[in-house]
CSV table of C-alpha atoms and ligand atoms in Angstrom, one decimal:
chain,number,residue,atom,x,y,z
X,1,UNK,CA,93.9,86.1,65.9
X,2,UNK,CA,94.0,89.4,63.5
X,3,UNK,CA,96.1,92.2,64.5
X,4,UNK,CA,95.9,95.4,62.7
X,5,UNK,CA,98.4,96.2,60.5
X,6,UNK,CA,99.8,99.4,61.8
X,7,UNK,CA,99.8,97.6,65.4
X,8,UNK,CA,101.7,94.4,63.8
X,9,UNK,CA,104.3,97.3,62.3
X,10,UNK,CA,104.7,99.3,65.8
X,11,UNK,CA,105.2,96.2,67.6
X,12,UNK,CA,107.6,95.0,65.3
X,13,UNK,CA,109.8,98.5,65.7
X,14,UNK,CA,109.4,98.9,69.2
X,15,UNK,CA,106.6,101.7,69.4
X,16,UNK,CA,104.6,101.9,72.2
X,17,UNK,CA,100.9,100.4,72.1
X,18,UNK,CA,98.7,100.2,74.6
X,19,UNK,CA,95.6,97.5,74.8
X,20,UNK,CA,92.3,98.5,75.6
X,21,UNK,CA,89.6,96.0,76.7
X,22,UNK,CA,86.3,95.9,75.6
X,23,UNK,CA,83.4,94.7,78.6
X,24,UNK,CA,84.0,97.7,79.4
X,25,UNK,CA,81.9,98.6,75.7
X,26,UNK,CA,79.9,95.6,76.3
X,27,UNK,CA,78.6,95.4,79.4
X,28,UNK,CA,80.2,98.5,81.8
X,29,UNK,CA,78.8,101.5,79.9
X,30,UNK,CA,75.2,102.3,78.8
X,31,UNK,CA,74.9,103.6,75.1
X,32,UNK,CA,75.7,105.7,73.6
X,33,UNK,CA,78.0,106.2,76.4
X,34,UNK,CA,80.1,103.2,75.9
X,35,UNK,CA,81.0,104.3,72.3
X,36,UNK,CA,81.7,107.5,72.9
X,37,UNK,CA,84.2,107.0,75.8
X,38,UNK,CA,85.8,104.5,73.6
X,39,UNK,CA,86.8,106.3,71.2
X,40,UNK,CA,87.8,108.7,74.0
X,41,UNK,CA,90.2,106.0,75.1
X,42,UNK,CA,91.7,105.3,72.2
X,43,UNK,CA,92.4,109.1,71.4
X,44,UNK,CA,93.8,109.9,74.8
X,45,UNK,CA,96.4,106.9,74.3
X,46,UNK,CA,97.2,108.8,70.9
X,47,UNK,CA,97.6,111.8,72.2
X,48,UNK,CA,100.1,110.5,74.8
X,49,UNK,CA,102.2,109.6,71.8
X,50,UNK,CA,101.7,105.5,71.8
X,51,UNK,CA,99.2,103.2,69.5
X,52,UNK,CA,95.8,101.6,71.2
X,53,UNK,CA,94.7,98.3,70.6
X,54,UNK,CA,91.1,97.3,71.5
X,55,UNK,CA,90.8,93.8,72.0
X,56,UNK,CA,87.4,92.1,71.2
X,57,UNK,CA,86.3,88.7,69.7
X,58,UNK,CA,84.2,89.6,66.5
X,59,UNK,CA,82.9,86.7,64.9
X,60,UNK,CA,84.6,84.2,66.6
X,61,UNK,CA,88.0,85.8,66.0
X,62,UNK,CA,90.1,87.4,68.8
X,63,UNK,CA,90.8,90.9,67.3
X,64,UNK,CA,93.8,93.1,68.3
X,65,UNK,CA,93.0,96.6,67.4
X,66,UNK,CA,89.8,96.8,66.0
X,67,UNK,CA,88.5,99.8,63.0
X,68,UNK,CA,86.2,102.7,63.6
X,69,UNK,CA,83.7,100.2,62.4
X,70,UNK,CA,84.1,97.6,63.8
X,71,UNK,CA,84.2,99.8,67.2
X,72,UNK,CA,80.7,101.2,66.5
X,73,UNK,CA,79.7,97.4,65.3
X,74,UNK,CA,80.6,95.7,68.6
X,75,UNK,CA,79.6,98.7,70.9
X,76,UNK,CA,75.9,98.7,69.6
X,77,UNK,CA,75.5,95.0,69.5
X,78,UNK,CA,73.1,94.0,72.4
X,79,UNK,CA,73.9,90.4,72.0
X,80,UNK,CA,77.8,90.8,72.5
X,81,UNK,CA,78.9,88.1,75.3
X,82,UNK,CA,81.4,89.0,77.9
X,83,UNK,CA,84.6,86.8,77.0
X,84,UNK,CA,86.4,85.6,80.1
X,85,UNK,CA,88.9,82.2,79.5
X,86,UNK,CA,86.6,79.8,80.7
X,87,UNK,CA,84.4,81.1,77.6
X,88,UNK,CA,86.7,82.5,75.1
X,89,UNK,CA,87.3,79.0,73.5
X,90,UNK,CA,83.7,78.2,72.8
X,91,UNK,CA,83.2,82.2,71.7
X,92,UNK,CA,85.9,81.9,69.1
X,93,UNK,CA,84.6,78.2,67.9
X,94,UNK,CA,80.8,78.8,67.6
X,95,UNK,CA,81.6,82.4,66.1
X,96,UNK,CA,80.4,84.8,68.3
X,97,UNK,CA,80.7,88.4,69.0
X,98,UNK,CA,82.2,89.1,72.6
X,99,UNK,CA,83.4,91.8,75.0
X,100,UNK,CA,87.4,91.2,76.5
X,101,UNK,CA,87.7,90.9,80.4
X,102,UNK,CA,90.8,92.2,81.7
X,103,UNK,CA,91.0,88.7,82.1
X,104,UNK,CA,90.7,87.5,78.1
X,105,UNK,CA,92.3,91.2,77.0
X,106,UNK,CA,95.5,90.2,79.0
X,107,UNK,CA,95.9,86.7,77.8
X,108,UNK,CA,95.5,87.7,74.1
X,109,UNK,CA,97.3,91.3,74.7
X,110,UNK,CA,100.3,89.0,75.7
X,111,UNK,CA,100.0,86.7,72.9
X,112,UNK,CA,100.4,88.8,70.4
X,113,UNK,CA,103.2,90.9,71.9
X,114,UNK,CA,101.9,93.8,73.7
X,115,UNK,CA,103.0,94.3,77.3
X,116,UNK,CA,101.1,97.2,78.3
X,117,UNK,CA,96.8,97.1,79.3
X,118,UNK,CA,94.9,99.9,80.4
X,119,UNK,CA,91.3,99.2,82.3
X,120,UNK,CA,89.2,101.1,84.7
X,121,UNK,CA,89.2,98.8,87.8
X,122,UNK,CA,89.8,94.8,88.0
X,123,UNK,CA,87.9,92.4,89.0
X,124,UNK,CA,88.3,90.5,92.0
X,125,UNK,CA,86.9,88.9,95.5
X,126,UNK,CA,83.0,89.6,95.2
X,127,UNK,CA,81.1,89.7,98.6
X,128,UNK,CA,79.1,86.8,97.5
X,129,UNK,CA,80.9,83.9,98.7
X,130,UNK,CA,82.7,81.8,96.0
X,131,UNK,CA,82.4,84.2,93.3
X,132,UNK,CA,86.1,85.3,92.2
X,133,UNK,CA,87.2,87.3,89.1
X,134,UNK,CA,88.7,85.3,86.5
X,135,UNK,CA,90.7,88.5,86.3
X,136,UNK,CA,93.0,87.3,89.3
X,137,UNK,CA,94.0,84.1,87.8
X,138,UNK,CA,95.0,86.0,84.3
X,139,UNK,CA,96.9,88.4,86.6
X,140,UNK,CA,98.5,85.6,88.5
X,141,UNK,CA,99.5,84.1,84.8
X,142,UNK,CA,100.6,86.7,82.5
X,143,UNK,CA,103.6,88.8,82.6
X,144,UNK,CA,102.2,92.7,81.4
X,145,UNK,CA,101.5,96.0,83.1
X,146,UNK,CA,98.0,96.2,83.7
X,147,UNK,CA,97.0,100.1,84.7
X,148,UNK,CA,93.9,100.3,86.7
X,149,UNK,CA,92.4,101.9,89.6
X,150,UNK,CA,92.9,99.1,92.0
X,151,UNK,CA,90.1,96.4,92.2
X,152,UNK,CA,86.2,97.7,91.0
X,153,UNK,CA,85.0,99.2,94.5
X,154,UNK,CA,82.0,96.8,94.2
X,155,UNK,CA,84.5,93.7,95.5
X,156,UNK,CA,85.4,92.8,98.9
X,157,UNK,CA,88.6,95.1,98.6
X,158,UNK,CA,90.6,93.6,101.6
X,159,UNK,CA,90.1,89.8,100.3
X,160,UNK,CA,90.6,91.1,96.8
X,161,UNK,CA,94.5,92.7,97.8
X,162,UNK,CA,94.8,89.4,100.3
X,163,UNK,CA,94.2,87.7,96.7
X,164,UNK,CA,96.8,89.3,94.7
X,165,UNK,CA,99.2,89.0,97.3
X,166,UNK,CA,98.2,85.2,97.2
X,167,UNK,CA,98.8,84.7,94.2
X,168,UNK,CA,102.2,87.1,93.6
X,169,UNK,CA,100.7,89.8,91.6
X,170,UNK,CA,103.5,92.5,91.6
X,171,UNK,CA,101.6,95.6,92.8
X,172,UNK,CA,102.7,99.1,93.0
X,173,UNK,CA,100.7,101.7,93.6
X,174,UNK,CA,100.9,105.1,91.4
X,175,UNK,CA,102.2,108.2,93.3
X,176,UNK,CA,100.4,106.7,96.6
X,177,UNK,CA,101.0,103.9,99.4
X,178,UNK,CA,97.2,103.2,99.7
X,179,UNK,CA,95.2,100.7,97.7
X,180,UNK,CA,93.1,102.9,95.4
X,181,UNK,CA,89.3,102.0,95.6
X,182,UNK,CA,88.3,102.7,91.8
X,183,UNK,CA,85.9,105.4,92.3
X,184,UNK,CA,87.9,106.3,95.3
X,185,UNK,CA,91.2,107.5,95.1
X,186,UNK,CA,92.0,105.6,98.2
X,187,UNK,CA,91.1,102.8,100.6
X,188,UNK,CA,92.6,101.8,104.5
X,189,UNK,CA,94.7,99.0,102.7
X,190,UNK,CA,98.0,99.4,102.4
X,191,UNK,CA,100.7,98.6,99.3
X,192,UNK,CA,103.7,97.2,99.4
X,193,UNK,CA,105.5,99.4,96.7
X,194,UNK,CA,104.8,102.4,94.7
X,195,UNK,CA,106.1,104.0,91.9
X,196,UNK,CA,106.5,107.7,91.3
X,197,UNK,CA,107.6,108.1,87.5
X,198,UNK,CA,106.0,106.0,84.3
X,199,UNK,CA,110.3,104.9,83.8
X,200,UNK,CA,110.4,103.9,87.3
X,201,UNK,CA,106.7,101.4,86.9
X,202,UNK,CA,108.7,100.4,83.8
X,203,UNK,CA,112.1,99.4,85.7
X,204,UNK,CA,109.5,97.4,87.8
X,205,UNK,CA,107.8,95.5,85.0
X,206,UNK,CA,111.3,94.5,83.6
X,207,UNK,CA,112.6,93.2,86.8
X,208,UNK,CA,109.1,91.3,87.1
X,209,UNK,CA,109.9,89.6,83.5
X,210,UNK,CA,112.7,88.8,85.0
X,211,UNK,CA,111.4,87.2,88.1
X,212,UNK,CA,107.9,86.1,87.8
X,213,UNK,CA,105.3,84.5,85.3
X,214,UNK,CA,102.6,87.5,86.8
X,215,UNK,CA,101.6,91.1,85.9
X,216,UNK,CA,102.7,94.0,87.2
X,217,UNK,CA,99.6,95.7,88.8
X,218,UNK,CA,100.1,99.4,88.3
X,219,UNK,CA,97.0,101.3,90.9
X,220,UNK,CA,96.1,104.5,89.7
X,221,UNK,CA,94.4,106.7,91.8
X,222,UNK,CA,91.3,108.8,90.3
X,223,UNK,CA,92.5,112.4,90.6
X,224,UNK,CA,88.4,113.7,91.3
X,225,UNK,CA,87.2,110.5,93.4
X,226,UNK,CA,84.4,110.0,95.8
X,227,UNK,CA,84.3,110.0,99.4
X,228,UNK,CA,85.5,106.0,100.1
X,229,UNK,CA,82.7,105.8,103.3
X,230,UNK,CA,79.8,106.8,100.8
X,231,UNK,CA,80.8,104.7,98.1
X,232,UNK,CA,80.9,101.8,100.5
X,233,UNK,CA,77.8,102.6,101.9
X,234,UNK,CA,76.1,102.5,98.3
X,235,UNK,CA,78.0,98.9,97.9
X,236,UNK,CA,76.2,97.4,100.6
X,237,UNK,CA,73.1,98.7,99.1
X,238,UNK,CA,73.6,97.5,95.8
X,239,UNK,CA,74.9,94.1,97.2
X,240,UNK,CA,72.1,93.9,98.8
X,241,UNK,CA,70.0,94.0,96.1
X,242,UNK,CA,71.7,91.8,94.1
X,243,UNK,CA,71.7,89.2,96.7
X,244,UNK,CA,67.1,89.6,96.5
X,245,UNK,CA,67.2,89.7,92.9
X,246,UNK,CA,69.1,86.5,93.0
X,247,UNK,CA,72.1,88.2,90.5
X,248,UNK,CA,75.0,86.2,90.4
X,249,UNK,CA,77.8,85.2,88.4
X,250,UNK,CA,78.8,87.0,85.2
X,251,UNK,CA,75.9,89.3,85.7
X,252,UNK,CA,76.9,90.4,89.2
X,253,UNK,CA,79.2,92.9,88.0
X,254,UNK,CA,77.1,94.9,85.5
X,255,UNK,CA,74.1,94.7,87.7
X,256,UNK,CA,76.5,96.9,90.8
X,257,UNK,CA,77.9,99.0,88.3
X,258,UNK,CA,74.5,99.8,87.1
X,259,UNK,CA,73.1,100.3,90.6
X,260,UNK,CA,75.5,102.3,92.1
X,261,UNK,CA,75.6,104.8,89.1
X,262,UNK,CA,71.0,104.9,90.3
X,263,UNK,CA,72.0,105.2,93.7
X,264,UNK,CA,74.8,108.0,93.3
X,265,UNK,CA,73.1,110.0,91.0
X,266,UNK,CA,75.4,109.1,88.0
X,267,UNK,CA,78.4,110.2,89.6
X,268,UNK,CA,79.5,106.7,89.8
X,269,UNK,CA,79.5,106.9,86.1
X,270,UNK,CA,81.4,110.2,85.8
X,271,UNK,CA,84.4,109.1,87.7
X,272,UNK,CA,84.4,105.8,85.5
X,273,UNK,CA,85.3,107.7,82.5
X,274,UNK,CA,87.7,109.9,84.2
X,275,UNK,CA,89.8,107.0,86.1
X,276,UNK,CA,89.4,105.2,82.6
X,277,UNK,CA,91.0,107.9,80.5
X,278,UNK,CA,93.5,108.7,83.3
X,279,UNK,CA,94.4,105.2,83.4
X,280,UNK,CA,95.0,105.1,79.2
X,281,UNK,CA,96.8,107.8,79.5
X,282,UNK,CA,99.2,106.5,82.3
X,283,UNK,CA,99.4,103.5,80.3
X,284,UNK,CA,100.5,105.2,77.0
X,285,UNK,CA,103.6,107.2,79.4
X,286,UNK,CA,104.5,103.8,80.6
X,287,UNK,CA,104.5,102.0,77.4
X,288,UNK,CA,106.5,104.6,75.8
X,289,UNK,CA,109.2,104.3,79.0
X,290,UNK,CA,109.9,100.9,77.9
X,291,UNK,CA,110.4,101.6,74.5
X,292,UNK,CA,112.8,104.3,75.5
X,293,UNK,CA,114.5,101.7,77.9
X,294,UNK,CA,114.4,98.7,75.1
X,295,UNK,CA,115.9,100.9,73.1
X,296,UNK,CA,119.0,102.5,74.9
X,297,UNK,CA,119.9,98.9,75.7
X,298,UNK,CA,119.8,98.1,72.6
X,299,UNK,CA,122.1,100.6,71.2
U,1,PSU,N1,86.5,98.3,84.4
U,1,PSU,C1,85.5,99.2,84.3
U,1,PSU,N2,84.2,98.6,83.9
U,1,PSU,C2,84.1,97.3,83.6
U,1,PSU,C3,85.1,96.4,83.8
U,1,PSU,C4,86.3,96.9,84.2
U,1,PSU,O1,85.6,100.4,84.5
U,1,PSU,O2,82.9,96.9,83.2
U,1,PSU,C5,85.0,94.9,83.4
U,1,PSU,C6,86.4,94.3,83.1
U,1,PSU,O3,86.3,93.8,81.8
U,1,PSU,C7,86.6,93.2,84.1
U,1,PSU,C8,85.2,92.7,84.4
U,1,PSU,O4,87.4,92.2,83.7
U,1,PSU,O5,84.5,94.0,84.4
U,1,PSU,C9,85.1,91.9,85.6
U,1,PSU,O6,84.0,91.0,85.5
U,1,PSU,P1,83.8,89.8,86.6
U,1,PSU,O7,83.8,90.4,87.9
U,1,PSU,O8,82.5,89.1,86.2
U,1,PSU,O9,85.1,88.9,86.4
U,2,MN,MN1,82.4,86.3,88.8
């Protein structure tokens, strides 16, 4: 893998950075709009005072942090895959250009030493029967603080948390006892901890280090949601849909997304970039409470 040379320096000094993933670019955001709102991302970690690192494969190589161009390269290439593991091998052998999964972002975040990941929503349990996230099994496996906005509200949200709890995912949810639904701020499904301060989600991750071999599975909740009846009812729709069309497998997810952003009026898409710049932000405030906490043990 190639990690930019002012993340390899922060990481090496303790600073805060914060991974970004990149199906998000790929395949969750039309264009222009997927460029623009990463960029966004990346500023909005900035701002908040720690480093972001996109994660992409770009000609076969896993890429931590990626340059302006190489940001506008992968964001307007049509043919980009979408990396999961069960692909990311093959990707990086025959060369190819590829989108990160929370699923591949984690694994290689983790690998090269970062232990904070911002995304928009994970994926998880799908309504279609047999058709799970790889997302849950990288949760399930690698020890980081993943920020999102609970599971994609396109999933079957009470198998998805049944799932993580499965499968020991440490969840906590931001400021809230309730599940967040991605573009609701909440669902009927209740946590089993929260956390009300970035130091405090921090104090969890490093117990969970301690612990467990899984992520910490930090739920933000979208300050300007929608209503979590109407976004369900626009689910069923879209599922629906899918199910004539015959969609399935790694083009179930961006075929919902797409829909439900037709059958809201775009507002689907609106709260996307909001929970995904609230969740980079949260990110960069937790990343930078465990740099403070690494480094008043260490002196
Ligand atoms: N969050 C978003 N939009 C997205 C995704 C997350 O706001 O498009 C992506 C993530 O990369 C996640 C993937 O890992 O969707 C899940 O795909 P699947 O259900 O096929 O595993
Ligand atoms: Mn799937």
């Amino acid at each position: 893998m190639r990690i930019e040379p002012e993340i390899s320096r922060a990481l090496a000094a303790g600073r805060p950075v914060v991974a970004l993933e990149s199906t998000v670019i790929t395949h969750g955001l039309p264009r222009p709009l997927n460029l623009e709102t990463a960029r966004k991302l990346e500023a909005a970690v900035r701002q908040e005072g720690a480093l972001p690192a996109t994660l992409a494969i770009l000609k076969g190589e896993p890429r931590i942090g990626l340059s302006p161009e190489d940001l506008e390269y992968l964001a307007l290439d049509q043919g980009a895959e979408k990396a999961s593991q069960w692909n990311l091998a093959a990707l990086v052998a025959q060369g190819k250009n590829a989108g990160t999964t929370v699923a591949a972002t984690a694994l290689l975040a983790h690998q090269a030493g970062i232990q904070v990941f911002a995304t928009g929503g994970i994926g998880g349990v799908h309504y279609d029967a047999y058709d799970e996230s790889g997302d849950l099994f990288a949760l399930a496996h690698t020890p980081l603080v993943v920020v999102a906005s609970g599971p994609k509200s396109i999933l079957n949200l009470s198998a998805t948390l049944e799932r993580l709890e499965t499968y020991g995912v440490s969840l906590a949810g931001y400021r809230t006892g309730k599940m967040p639904a991605f573009h609701s701020s909440e669902s009927p499904f209740s946590l089993p901890a929260r956390a009300e301060t970035p130091e405090e989600a921090a104090r969890i991750f490093l117990a969970a280090k301690k612990l467990l071999a899984s992520s910490l599975l930090l739920m933000n909740p979208v300050s300007e949601g929608l209503e979590y009846a109407q976004v369900q009812a626009w689910v069923q729709e879209a599922s629906q849909q899918a199910a004539r069309a015959g969609v399935q497998g790694k083009a179930l997810t961006p075929f919902l997304l797409r829909k439900l952003s037709e059958l809201s009026g775009g507002e689907t898409d609106r709260v996307n970039l909001l929970l995904l710049e609230e969740n980079a932000r949260l990110a960069a405030r937790v990343a930078l409470a465990l740099s403070r906490l690494a480094a008043s043990t260490r002196a």
